[in-house]
Amino acid sequence: MRQREDVFSGASYASSSDPRPHFGIGSAARVDKIEIHWPSGAKEEIVPPAVDRIFTIVEGKGIQNPHEHVSK
């Protein structure tokens, strides 16, 4: 399965929205890889260690906080 989400850093005056992309994977128990195309032109592949998580990914440095769990 392929999914895409673009993140934009602004909308209108005094407004904000969650900048984190969110991807639903249905009944899948894992994700093989995440491919990121950064604004700089760099491409990065990440292998997430688990699903149902929030990850912070820094360009060129990979996953920064792999242990956060999403509460349900």
PDB file of C-alpha atoms in Angstrom:
ATOM      1  CA  MET A   1       0.000   0.000   0.000  1.00  0.00           C
ATOM      2  CA  ARG A   2       1.212   3.514  -0.746  1.00  0.00           C
ATOM      3  CA  GLN A   3       0.001   6.629   1.020  1.00  0.00           C
ATOM      4  CA  ARG A   4       1.088  10.242   0.751  1.00  0.00           C
ATOM      5  CA  GLU A   5       0.597  13.282   2.915  1.00  0.00           C
ATOM      6  CA  ASP A   6       2.069  16.744   2.453  1.00  0.00           C
ATOM      7  CA  VAL A   7       2.842  18.937   5.460  1.00  0.00           C
ATOM      8  CA  PHE A   8       2.499  22.694   5.088  1.00  0.00           C
ATOM      9  CA  SER A   9       3.710  25.145   7.709  1.00  0.00           C
ATOM     10  CA  GLY A  10       0.945  27.696   7.744  1.00  0.00           C
ATOM     11  CA  ALA A  11      -2.587  28.447   6.793  1.00  0.00           C
ATOM     12  CA  SER A  12      -4.012  31.800   7.767  1.00  0.00           C
ATOM     13  CA  TYR A  13      -3.512  34.487  10.381  1.00  0.00           C
ATOM     14  CA  ALA A  14      -3.647  33.239  13.997  1.00  0.00           C
ATOM     15  CA  SER A  15      -4.559  29.703  13.010  1.00  0.00           C
ATOM     16  CA  SER A  16      -2.786  26.398  13.412  1.00  0.00           C
ATOM     17  CA  SER A  17      -3.302  22.734  12.754  1.00  0.00           C
ATOM     18  CA  ASP A  18      -1.531  19.538  13.736  1.00  0.00           C
ATOM     19  CA  PRO A  19       1.583  19.320  11.526  1.00  0.00           C
ATOM     20  CA  ARG A  20       1.993  15.571  12.078  1.00  0.00           C
ATOM     21  CA  PRO A  21       1.014  13.366   9.145  1.00  0.00           C
ATOM     22  CA  HIS A  22      -1.239  10.466  10.156  1.00  0.00           C
ATOM     23  CA  PHE A  23      -1.501   7.245   8.179  1.00  0.00           C
ATOM     24  CA  GLY A  24      -4.049   4.502   8.742  1.00  0.00           C
ATOM     25  CA  ILE A  25      -2.830   0.987   8.030  1.00  0.00           C
ATOM     26  CA  GLY A  26      -6.061  -0.923   8.615  1.00  0.00           C
ATOM     27  CA  SER A  27      -5.529  -4.388  10.052  1.00  0.00           C
ATOM     28  CA  ALA A  28      -1.800  -4.482   9.199  1.00  0.00           C
ATOM     29  CA  ALA A  29       0.440  -5.383  12.130  1.00  0.00           C
ATOM     30  CA  ARG A  30       3.584  -3.733  10.763  1.00  0.00           C
ATOM     31  CA  VAL A  31       4.968  -1.263   8.251  1.00  0.00           C
ATOM     32  CA  ASP A  32       7.914  -2.342   6.081  1.00  0.00           C
ATOM     33  CA  LYS A  33       9.272   1.160   5.517  1.00  0.00           C
ATOM     34  CA  ILE A  34       8.457   4.837   5.410  1.00  0.00           C
ATOM     35  CA  GLU A  35       9.927   6.881   2.573  1.00  0.00           C
ATOM     36  CA  ILE A  36      10.271  10.606   3.218  1.00  0.00           C
ATOM     37  CA  HIS A  37      10.951  13.213   0.539  1.00  0.00           C
ATOM     38  CA  TRP A  38      12.251  16.272   2.413  1.00  0.00           C
ATOM     39  CA  PRO A  39      11.860  19.839   1.081  1.00  0.00           C
ATOM     40  CA  SER A  40      15.662  19.977   0.714  1.00  0.00           C
ATOM     41  CA  GLY A  41      15.394  17.294  -1.965  1.00  0.00           C
ATOM     42  CA  ALA A  42      16.826  14.559   0.260  1.00  0.00           C
ATOM     43  CA  LYS A  43      15.078  11.182   0.367  1.00  0.00           C
ATOM     44  CA  GLU A  44      15.140   9.089   3.542  1.00  0.00           C
ATOM     45  CA  GLU A  45      13.827   5.602   4.316  1.00  0.00           C
ATOM     46  CA  ILE A  46      12.783   4.744   7.867  1.00  0.00           C
ATOM     47  CA  VAL A  47      11.873   1.302   9.226  1.00  0.00           C
ATOM     48  CA  PRO A  48       9.472   1.921  12.117  1.00  0.00           C
ATOM     49  CA  PRO A  49       9.962  -0.454  15.062  1.00  0.00           C
ATOM     50  CA  ALA A  50       6.207  -0.654  15.816  1.00  0.00           C
ATOM     51  CA  VAL A  51       2.738   0.573  14.832  1.00  0.00           C
ATOM     52  CA  ASP A  52       0.298   2.710  16.876  1.00  0.00           C
ATOM     53  CA  ARG A  53       3.114   5.113  17.698  1.00  0.00           C
ATOM     54  CA  ILE A  54       3.981   8.763  17.208  1.00  0.00           C
ATOM     55  CA  PHE A  55       7.492   9.199  15.835  1.00  0.00           C
ATOM     56  CA  THR A  56       9.585  12.317  15.534  1.00  0.00           C
ATOM     57  CA  ILE A  57      11.796  12.009  12.466  1.00  0.00           C
ATOM     58  CA  VAL A  58      14.603  14.504  11.929  1.00  0.00           C
ATOM     59  CA  GLU A  59      16.044  14.903   8.442  1.00  0.00           C
ATOM     60  CA  GLY A  60      19.282  12.929   8.218  1.00  0.00           C
ATOM     61  CA  LYS A  61      18.979  11.596  11.785  1.00  0.00           C
ATOM     62  CA  GLY A  62      16.045   9.177  11.587  1.00  0.00           C
ATOM     63  CA  ILE A  63      13.610   8.394  14.402  1.00  0.00           C
ATOM     64  CA  GLN A  64      14.303  10.441  17.540  1.00  0.00           C
ATOM     65  CA  ASN A  65      11.741   9.079  20.037  1.00  0.00           C
ATOM     66  CA  PRO A  66      10.824   5.482  19.136  1.00  0.00           C
ATOM     67  CA  HIS A  67       9.107   4.663  22.429  1.00  0.00           C
ATOM     68  CA  GLU A  68       6.096   6.966  22.493  1.00  0.00           C
ATOM     69  CA  HIS A  69       2.811   5.055  22.561  1.00  0.00           C
ATOM     70  CA  VAL A  70      -0.501   6.391  21.379  1.00  0.00           C
ATOM     71  CA  SER A  71      -3.223   6.066  24.021  1.00  0.00           C
ATOM     72  CA  LYS A  72      -6.477   4.535  22.830  1.00  0.00           C
TER      73      LYS A  72
END
